[in-house]
XYZ file of C-alpha atoms in Angstrom:
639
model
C 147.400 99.452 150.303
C 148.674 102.747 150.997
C 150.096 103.828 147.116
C 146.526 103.011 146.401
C 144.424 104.849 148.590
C 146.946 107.668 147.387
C 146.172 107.005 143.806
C 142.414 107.101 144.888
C 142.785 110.449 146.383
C 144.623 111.758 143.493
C 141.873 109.870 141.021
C 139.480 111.655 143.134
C 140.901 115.369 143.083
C 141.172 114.757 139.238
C 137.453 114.116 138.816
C 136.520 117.135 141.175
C 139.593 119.432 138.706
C 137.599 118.454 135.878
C 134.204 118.592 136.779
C 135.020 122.133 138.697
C 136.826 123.102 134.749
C 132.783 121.757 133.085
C 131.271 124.470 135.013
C 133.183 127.183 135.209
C 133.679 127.223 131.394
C 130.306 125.211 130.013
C 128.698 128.432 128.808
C 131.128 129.830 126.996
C 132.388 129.948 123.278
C 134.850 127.430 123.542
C 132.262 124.763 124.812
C 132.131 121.946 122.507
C 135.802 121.576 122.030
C 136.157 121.392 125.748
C 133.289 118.514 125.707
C 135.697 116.758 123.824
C 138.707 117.432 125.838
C 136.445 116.783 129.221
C 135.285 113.324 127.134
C 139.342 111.899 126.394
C 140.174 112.797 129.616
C 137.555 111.106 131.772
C 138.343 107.940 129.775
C 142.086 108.385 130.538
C 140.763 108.590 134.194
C 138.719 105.455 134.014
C 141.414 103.601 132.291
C 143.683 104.490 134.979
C 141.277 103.057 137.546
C 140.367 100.048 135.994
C 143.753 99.298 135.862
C 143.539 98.057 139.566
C 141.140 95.094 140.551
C 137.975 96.095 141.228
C 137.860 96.738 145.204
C 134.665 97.914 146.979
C 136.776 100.601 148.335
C 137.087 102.140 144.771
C 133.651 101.361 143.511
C 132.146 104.842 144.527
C 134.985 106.416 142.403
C 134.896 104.590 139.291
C 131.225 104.464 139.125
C 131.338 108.391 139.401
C 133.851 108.431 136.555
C 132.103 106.277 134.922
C 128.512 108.355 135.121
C 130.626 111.101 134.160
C 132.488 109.593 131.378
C 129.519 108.788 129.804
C 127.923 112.169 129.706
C 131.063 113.626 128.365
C 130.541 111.015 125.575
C 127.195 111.955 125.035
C 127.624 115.729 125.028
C 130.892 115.682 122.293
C 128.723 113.500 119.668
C 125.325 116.438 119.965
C 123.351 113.822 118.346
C 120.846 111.282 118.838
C 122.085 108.161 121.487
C 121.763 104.906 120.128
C 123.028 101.548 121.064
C 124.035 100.098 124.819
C 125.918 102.407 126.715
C 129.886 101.943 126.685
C 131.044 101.015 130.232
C 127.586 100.585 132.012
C 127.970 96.978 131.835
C 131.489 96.731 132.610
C 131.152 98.729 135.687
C 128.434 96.314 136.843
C 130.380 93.196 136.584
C 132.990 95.267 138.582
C 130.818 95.663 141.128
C 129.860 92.158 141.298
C 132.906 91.107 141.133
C 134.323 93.155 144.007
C 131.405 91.395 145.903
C 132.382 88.017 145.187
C 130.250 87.529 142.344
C 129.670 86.963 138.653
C 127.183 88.065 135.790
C 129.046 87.314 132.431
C 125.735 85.616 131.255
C 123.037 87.738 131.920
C 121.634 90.187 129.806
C 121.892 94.244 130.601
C 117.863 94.188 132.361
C 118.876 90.592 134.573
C 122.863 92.348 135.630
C 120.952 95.173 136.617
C 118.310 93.084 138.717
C 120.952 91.078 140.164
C 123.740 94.325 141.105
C 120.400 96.325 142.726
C 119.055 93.429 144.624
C 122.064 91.421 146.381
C 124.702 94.522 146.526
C 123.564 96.134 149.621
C 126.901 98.555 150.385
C 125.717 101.947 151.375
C 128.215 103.798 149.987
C 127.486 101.934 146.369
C 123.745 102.908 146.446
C 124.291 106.687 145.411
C 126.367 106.240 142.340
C 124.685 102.804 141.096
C 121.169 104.968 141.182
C 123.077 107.704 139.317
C 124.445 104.975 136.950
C 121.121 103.481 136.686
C 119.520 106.970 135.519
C 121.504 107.221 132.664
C 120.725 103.829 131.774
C 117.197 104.669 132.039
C 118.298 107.236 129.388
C 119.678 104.875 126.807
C 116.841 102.469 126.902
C 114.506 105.155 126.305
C 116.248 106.586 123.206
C 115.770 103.070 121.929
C 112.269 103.279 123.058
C 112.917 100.712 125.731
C 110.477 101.692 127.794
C 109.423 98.453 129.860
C 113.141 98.252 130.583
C 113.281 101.577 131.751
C 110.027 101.076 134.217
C 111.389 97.788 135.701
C 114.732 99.678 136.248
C 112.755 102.018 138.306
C 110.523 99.002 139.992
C 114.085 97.911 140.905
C 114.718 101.374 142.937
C 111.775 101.675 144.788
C 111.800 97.597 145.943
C 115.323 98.206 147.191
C 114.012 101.485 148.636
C 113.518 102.203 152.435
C 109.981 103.129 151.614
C 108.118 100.343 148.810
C 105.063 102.412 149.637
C 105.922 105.189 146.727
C 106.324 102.478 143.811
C 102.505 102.392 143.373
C 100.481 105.394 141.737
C 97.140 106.512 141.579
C 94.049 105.440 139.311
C 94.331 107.145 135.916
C 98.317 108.275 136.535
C 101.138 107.408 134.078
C 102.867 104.067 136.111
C 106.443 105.013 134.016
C 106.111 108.498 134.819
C 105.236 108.149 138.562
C 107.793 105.789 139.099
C 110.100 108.138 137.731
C 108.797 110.731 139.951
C 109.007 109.255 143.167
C 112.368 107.755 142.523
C 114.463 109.931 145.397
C 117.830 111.076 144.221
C 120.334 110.091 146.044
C 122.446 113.233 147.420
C 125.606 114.055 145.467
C 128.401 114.095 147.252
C 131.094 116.798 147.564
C 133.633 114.292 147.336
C 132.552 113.157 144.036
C 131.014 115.759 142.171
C 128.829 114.914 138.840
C 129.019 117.042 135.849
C 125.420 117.005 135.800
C 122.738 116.416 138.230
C 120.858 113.300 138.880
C 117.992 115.609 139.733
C 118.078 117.415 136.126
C 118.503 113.630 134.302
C 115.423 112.727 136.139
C 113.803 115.630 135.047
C 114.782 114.854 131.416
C 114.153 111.569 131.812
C 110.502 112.599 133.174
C 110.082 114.882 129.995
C 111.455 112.337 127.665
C 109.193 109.161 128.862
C 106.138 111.633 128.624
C 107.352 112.919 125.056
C 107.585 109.351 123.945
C 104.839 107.797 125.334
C 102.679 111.073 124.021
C 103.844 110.014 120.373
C 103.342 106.212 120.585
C 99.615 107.043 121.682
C 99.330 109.642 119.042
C 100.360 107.171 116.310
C 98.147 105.070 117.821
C 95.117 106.973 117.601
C 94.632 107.535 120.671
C 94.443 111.265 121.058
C 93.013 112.062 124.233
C 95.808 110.130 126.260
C 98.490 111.174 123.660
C 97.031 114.975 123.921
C 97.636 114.406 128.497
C 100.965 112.982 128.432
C 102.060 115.839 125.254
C 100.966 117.958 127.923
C 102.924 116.600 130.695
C 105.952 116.905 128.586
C 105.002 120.504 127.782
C 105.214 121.356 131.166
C 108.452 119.118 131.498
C 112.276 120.359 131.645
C 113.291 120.882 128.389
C 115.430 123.466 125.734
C 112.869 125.458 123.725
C 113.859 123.372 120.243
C 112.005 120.625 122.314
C 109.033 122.579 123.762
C 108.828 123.946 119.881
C 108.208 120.689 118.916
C 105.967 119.089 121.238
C 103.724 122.409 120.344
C 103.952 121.250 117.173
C 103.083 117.670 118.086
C 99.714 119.412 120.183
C 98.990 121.058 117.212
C 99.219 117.516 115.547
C 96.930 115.869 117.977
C 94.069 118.408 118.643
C 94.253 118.751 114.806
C 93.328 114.996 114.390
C 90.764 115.209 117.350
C 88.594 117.628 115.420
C 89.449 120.743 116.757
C 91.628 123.292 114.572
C 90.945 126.021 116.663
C 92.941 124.608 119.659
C 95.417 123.014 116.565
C 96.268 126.311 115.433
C 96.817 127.566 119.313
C 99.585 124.640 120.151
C 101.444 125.550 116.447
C 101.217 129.207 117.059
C 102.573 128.645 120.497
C 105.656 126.204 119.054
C 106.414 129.234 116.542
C 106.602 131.749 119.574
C 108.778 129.568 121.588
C 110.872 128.906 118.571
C 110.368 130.738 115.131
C 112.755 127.783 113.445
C 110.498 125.771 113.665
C 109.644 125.671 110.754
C 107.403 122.446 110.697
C 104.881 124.352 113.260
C 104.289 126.508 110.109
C 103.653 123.723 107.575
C 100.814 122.506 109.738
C 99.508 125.899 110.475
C 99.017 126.084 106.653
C 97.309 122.491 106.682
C 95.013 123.623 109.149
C 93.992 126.839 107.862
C 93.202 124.525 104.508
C 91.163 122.092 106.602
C 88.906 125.015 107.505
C 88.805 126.643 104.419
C 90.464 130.226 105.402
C 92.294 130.221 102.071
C 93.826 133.967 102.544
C 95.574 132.998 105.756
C 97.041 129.113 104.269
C 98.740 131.522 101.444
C 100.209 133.613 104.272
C 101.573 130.783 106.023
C 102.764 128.925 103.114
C 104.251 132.139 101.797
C 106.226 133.286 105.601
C 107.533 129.223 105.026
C 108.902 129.435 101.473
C 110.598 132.788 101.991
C 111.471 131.039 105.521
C 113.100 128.080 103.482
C 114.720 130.328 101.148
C 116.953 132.056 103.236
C 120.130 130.101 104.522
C 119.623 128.324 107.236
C 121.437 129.558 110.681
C 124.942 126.951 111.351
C 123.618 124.346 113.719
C 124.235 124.403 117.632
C 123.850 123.010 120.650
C 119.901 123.463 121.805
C 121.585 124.095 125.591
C 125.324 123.748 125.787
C 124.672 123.644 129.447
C 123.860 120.262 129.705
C 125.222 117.579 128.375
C 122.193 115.066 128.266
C 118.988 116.529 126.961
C 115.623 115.597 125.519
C 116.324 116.064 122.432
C 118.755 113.127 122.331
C 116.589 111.058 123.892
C 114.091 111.117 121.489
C 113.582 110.248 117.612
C 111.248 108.330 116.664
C 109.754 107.962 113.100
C 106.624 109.394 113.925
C 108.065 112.353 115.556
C 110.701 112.291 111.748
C 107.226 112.243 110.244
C 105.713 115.574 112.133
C 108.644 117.206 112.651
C 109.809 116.780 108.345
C 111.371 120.010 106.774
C 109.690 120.835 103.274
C 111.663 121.537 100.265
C 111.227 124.870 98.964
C 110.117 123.708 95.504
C 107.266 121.927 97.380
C 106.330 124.587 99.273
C 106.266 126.671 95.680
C 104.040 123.975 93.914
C 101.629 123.877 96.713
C 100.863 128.137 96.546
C 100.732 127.302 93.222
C 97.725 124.467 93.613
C 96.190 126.344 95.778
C 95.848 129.254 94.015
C 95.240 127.347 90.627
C 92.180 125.639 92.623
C 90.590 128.795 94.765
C 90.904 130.188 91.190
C 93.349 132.862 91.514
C 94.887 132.230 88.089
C 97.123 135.118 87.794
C 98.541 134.304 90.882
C 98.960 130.364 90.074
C 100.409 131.387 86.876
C 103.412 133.178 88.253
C 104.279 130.773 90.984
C 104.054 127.865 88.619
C 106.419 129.593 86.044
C 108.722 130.147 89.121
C 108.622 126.410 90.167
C 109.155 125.333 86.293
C 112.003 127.413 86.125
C 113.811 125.667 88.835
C 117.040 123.473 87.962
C 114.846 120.151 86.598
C 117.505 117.901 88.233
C 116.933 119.211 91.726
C 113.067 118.892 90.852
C 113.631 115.343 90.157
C 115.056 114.667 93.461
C 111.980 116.421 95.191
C 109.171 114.460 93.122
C 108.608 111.106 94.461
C 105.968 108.554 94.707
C 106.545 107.677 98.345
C 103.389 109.672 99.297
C 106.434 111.701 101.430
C 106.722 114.946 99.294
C 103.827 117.502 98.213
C 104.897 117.206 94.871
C 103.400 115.436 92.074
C 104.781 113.431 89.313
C 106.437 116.611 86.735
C 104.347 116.240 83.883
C 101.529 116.781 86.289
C 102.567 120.116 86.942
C 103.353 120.990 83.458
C 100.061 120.179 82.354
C 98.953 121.904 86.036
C 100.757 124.774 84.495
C 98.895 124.866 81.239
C 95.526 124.816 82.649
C 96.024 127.975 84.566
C 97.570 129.476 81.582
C 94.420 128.873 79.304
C 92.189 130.415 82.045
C 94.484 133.313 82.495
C 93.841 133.480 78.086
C 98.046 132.821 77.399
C 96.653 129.734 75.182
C 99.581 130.304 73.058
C 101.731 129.684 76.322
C 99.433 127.023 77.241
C 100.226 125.235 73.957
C 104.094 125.460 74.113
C 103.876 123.906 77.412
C 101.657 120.680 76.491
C 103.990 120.540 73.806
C 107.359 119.849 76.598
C 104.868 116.860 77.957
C 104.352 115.530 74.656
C 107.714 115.611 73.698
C 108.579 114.089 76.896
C 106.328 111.451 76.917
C 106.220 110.148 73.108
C 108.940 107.328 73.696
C 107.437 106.151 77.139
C 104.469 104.758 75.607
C 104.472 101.066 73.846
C 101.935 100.859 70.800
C 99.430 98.799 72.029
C 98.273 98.631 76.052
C 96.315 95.525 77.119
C 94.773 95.867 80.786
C 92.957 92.398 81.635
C 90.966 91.938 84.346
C 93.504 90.220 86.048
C 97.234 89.797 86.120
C 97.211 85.749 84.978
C 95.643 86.965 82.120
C 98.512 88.375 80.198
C 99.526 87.841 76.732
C 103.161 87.071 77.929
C 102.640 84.601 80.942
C 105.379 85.982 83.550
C 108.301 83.625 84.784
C 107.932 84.109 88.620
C 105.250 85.718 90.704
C 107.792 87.863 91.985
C 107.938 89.814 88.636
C 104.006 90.743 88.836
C 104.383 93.387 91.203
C 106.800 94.717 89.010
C 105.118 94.384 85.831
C 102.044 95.894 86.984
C 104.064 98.918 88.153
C 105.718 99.106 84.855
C 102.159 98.688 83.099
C 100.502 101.605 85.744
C 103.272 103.665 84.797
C 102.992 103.721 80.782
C 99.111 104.162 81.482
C 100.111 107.479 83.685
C 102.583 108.403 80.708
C 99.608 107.748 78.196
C 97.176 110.045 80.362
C 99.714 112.591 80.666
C 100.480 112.903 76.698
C 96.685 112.407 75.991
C 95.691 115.418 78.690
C 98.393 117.762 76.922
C 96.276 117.068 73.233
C 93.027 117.454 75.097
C 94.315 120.986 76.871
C 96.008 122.181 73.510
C 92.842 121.081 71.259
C 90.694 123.643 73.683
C 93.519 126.438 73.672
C 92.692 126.290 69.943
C 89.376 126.293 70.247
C 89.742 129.410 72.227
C 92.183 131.267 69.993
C 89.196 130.289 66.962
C 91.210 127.592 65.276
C 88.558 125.273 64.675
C 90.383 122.983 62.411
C 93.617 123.326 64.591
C 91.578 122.176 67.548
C 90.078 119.388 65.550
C 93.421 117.925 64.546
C 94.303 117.451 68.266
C 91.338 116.198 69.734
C 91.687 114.057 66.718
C 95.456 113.218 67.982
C 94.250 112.881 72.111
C 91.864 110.188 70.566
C 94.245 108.527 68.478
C 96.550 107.993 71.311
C 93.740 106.513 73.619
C 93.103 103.435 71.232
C 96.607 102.367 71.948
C 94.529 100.973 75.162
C 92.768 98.119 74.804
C 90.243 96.776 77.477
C 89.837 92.875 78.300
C 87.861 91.086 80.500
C 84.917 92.846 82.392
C 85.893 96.581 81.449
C 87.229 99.251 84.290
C 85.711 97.235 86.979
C 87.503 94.285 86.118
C 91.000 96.559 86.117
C 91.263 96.906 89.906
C 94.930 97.577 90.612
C 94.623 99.984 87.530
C 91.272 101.604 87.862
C 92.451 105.151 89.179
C 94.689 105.240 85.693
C 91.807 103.988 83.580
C 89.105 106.091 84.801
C 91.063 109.104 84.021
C 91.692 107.352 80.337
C 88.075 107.759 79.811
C 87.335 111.118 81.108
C 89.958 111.855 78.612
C 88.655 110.351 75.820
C 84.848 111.601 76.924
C 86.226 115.467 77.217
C 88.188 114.882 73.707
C 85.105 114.054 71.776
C 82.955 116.402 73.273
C 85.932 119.021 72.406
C 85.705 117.819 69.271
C 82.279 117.474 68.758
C 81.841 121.441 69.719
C 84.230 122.214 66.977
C 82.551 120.174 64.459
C 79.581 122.243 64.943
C 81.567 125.562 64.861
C 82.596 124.499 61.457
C 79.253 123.599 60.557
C 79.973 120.026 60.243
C 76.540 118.558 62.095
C 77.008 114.876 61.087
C 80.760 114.135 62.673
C 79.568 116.571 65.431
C 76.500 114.098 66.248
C 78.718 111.102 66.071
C 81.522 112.252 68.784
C 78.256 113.022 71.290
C 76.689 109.745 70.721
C 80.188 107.893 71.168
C 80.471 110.233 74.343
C 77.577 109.219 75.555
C 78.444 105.396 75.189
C 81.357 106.509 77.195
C 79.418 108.029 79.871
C 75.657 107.111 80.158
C 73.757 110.661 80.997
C 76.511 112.736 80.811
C 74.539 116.503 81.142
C 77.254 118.057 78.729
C 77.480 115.378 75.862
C 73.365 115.525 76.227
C 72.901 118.882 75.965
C 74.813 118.989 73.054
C 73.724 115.679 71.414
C 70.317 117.789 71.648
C 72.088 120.346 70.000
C 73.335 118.840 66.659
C 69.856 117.097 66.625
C 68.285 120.294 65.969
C 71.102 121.737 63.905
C 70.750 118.709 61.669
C 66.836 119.670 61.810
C 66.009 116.164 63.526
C 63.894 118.486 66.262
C 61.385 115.707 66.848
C 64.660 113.398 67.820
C 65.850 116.420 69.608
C 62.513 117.505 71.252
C 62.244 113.658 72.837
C 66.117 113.762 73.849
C 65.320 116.888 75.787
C 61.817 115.725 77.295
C 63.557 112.411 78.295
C 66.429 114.593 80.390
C 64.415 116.972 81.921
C 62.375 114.486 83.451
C 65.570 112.771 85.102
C 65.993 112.916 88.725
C 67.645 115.960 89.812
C 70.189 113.884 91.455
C 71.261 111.430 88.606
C 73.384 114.248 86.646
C 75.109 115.034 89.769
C 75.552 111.127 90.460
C 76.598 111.058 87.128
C 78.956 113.867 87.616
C 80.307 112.285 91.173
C 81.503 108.671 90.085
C 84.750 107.042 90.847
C 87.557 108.961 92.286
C 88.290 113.095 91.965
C 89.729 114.399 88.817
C 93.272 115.304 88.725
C 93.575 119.118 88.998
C 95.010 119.606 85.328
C 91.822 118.109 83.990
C 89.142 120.622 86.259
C 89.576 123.062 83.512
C 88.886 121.100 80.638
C 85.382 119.509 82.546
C 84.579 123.185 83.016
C 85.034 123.914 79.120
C 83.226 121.394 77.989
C 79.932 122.471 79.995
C 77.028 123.205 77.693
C 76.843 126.748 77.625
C 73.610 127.291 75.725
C 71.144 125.139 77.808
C 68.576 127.925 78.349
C 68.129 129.324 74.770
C 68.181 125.881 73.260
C 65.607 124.670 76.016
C 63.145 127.730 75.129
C 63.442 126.831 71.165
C 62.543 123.101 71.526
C 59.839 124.199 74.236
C 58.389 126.361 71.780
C 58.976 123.676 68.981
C 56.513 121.257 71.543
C 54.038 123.873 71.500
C 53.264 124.106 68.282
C 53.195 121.014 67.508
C 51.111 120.098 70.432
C 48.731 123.129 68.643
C 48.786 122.124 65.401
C 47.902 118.024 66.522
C 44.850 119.787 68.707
């Protein structure tokens, strides 16, 4: 009727008001809260058109509004879409309906098969494409991305020419569809707040971001590291291109080739210098190839980086309202893309230096990360294998060991001290590890609780290690300050401790689930009684000496230190023949079964390096010459 075609005109020159308001005034200060003006009153508008039946005369309208609407809804919220889109299926039964047909049962992919294949009105096809692009965009933030390629199938079938639905050997089929899909023209009648040719371009840069990441979790560098590519060359802010520089870097890192790694992350920092991720892998890299000087750089620009406060969060391009970034978040982008705590950032110079053995320098930064609030450092410490951090006491006793080779033993002492204090009530009195779980003392009441119990048992044997560690670190500091007796009375305690575990069944091997937490149990115990052994014979008492490197030796089969000094107390004792065939029987060992020895079962923890290193014989040449000369003579005086 006439009153309608009058509201449609009005409808009409409200849309082109508001669209004309978007971009005359989308650049400046006052942006967002006019997205969410521009966003209530589109609605309003749709409202008021939906409040007539739906008429193929008013189709091209309300789909506009619609296509608009949505945008608007988009660029008020600045975050991440998720869900269906509000209105996209509502307008579709509208359209079916003003055709003479129904689609109540069919799901969003079939109502979209159905509207594009038997609604053949020309003047529909440019704002049901449009309508159909952002679709494209929802199902792709949902990672939809079949959906989104048989939505495009859909547009070239109902296209004038099929031909341009196929694409060549080797090419992307989601991306070239979305490439040869042919905009429809906007008209000046009903103006869009944003292009359909800048959504496809997003939608281009999105489908190649996402598919670049599935691959890449995949494994599958080489296609991940083309289609990265593609989206590096795509339409995007420069948050985005920061971060699929960072994802390069990512992928050329895991194909083997750091070089090219470190050219992607350095690009992603020049594009965008918060990005501060790029810099977190830039340090991993530079510690892949061993360039220590340049990881402490980076790790020290990202600390002071984290440190300062953060800039207030904005728009990445307040000129559009859909953009890449919304499009896509994925966990494995979360994963690449995950901002580091300062405190971990602090504990890692601190590691580093502490193992390239720049102890002053791992002394200060781990007194700075000690001295942090310890609740916030509880928050940061985890066991999710997400956070750089270790378990506390770890870097306490960490701490400690690059004390003692900085020579603060005193300091070194006071802080074993916090992790035996810490520790004492964490440990129960006796620890039974069987070789397996049925086993137990106390039969469980439900297989559900074994998980649980063996958590609860691998964490009183990490408590245990921890408390027996700080004994073994402070019995050395002793040693070093010439406290003999001091020394002896807390290798004596470390050892103590360690019979609170008891071993059943076939030994460590039997302990599977456990083993990691055992093993370090018995280089413990091993590096305690050759501690205490050395002390023994420092206060001239041979005997006890000679039986803490025989029990060490029980402990560890060939052990080169507990050996060495073995041979030592022999001769001390005057048992040089014992001594003489001891050494004989060791030198003519395979070079390679010390080192064997040495290499078994899984790395040391860091906080124990130091104490290994102590407990190296240190007199191997002198005593060698003396029993060599011993042999001689005696080899004379049998001639």
């Amino acid at each position: 009727t006439e009153p309608e075609r009058g509201c449609l005109r009005a409808w009409a020159a409200h849309n082109r008001a508001l669209v004309e308001r978007w971009t005359t005034a989308r650049c400046g200060g006052e942006a967002r809260q006019l997205r969410r003006q521009q966003r209530d009153e589109f609605r309003e508008l749709l409202l008021s058109i939906r409040g007539l039946p739906a008429a193929l005369p008013a189709l091209p309208l309300e789909l506009t509004v619609l296509y608009n609407s949505l945008l608007f809804t988009v660029g008020a919220s600045d975050s991440a879409i998720k869900g269906e889109a509000e209105g996209i299926r509502q307008g579709l039964l509208r359209v079916l309906e003003a055709c003479g047909a129904c689609g109540e049962d069919l799901d969003m992919e079939e109502l979209w098969q159905k509207v594009l294949q038997e609604v053949t009105v020309e003047e529909l096809q440019a704002p049901l494409h449009h309508l159909g692009a952002l679709q494209a965009a929802w199902w792709l933030a949902a990672s939809r991305l079949g959906s989104v390629a048989g939505l495009f199938q859909l547009f070239q079938s109902t296209a004038e020419d099929p031909r341009r639905a196929h694409c060549s050997e080797g090419q992307n089929k989601l991306l070239s569809m979305i490439k040869a899909w042919q905009v429809p023209p906007e008209g000046a009648s009903l103006p869009l707040v944003q292009s359909a040719k800048d959504l496809k371009e997003i939608l281009c840069t999105a489908a190649a971001f996402l598919q670049g990441l599935q691959e890449l979790e995949a494994g599958n560098f080489p296609t991940a590291l083309s289609l990265l590519q593609e989206a590096a060359g795509g339409f995007c802010s420069k948050k985005i291109l920061a971060q699929i520089y960072t994802c390069l870097g990512c992928c050329t890192q895991r194909m083997g080739k750091p070089q090219t790694a470190l050219q992607h992350l350095k690009q992603a920092l020049q594009v965008d210098f918060q990005c501060l991720p790029a810099l977190s892998h830039v340090a991993a890299v530079y510690h892949e190839l061993g360039e220590t000087d340049a990881e402490m750089q980076a790790l020290t620009l990202l600390h002071e980086a984290l440190e300062k406060t953060p800039p207030a969060a904005v728009s990445s391009s307040p000129y559009f309202l859909m953009q890449t970034e919304l499009l896509v978040h994925t966990p494995v982008l979360t994963s690449l893309l995950r901002h580091h705590h300062p405190s971990e950032v602090k504990y890692l110079l601190a590691q580093r230096c502490l193992q390239d053995g720049r102890v002053a320098d791992a002394v200060e930064h781990y007194l700075d990360f000690l001295s942090l609030p310890q609740e916030g450092l509880q928050q940061q410490v985890s066991l999710d294998g997400k956070s750089a951090l270790p378990r506390i006491a770890e870097v306490f006793l960490e701490a400690a060991s690059a004390l003692e080779q900085a020579g603060r033993h005193q300091d070194a002492i006071t802080v074993c001290e916090e992790v035996i204090s810490r520790t004492t009530d964490l440990i129960p009195r006796v620890l039974r590890v069987e070789e397996r779980l049925e086993q137990l003392e106390c039969p469980l009441p439900g297989a559900g609780l074994e998980g649980g119990f063996l958590s609860q048992k691998k964490e009183s044997l990490c408590c245990l290690a921890w408390r027996t560690a700080a004994y073994l670190h402070q019995g050395w500091a002793w040693a070093k300050l010439g406290q003999s007796k001091e020394a002896v009375t807390q290798f004596s305690r470390c050892l103590s401790d360690l019979l609170r575990v008891q071993l059943h069944g076939s030994g460590v091997k039997g302990t599977e689930n456990l083993q990691a937490e055992v093993e370090v149990l018995q280089k413990i115990r091993l590096l305690s009684l050759i501690g205490r052994g050395t002390q023994f014979l420092e206060l001239g008492r041979h005997k006890e000496a000679l039986l803490d490197f025989q029990h060490s030796l029980q402990i560890s089969p060939g052990d080169p230190a507990a050996t060495s000094y073995l041979m030592q107390a022999l001769w001390k004792l005057n048992r040089k023949q014992e001594a003489a065939a001891q050494w004989q029987k060791f030198s003519q060992g395979s070079p390679g079964e010390d080192g064997q020895q040495q290499g078994q079962g899984r790395p040391l923890p860091l906080y124990l390096v130091s104490c290994l290193e102590q407990a190296m014989f240190p007199h191997s040449e002198p005593l060698a010459r003396s029993i060599q000369d011993y042999l001689g003579a005696a080899a004379q005086d049998t001639s």
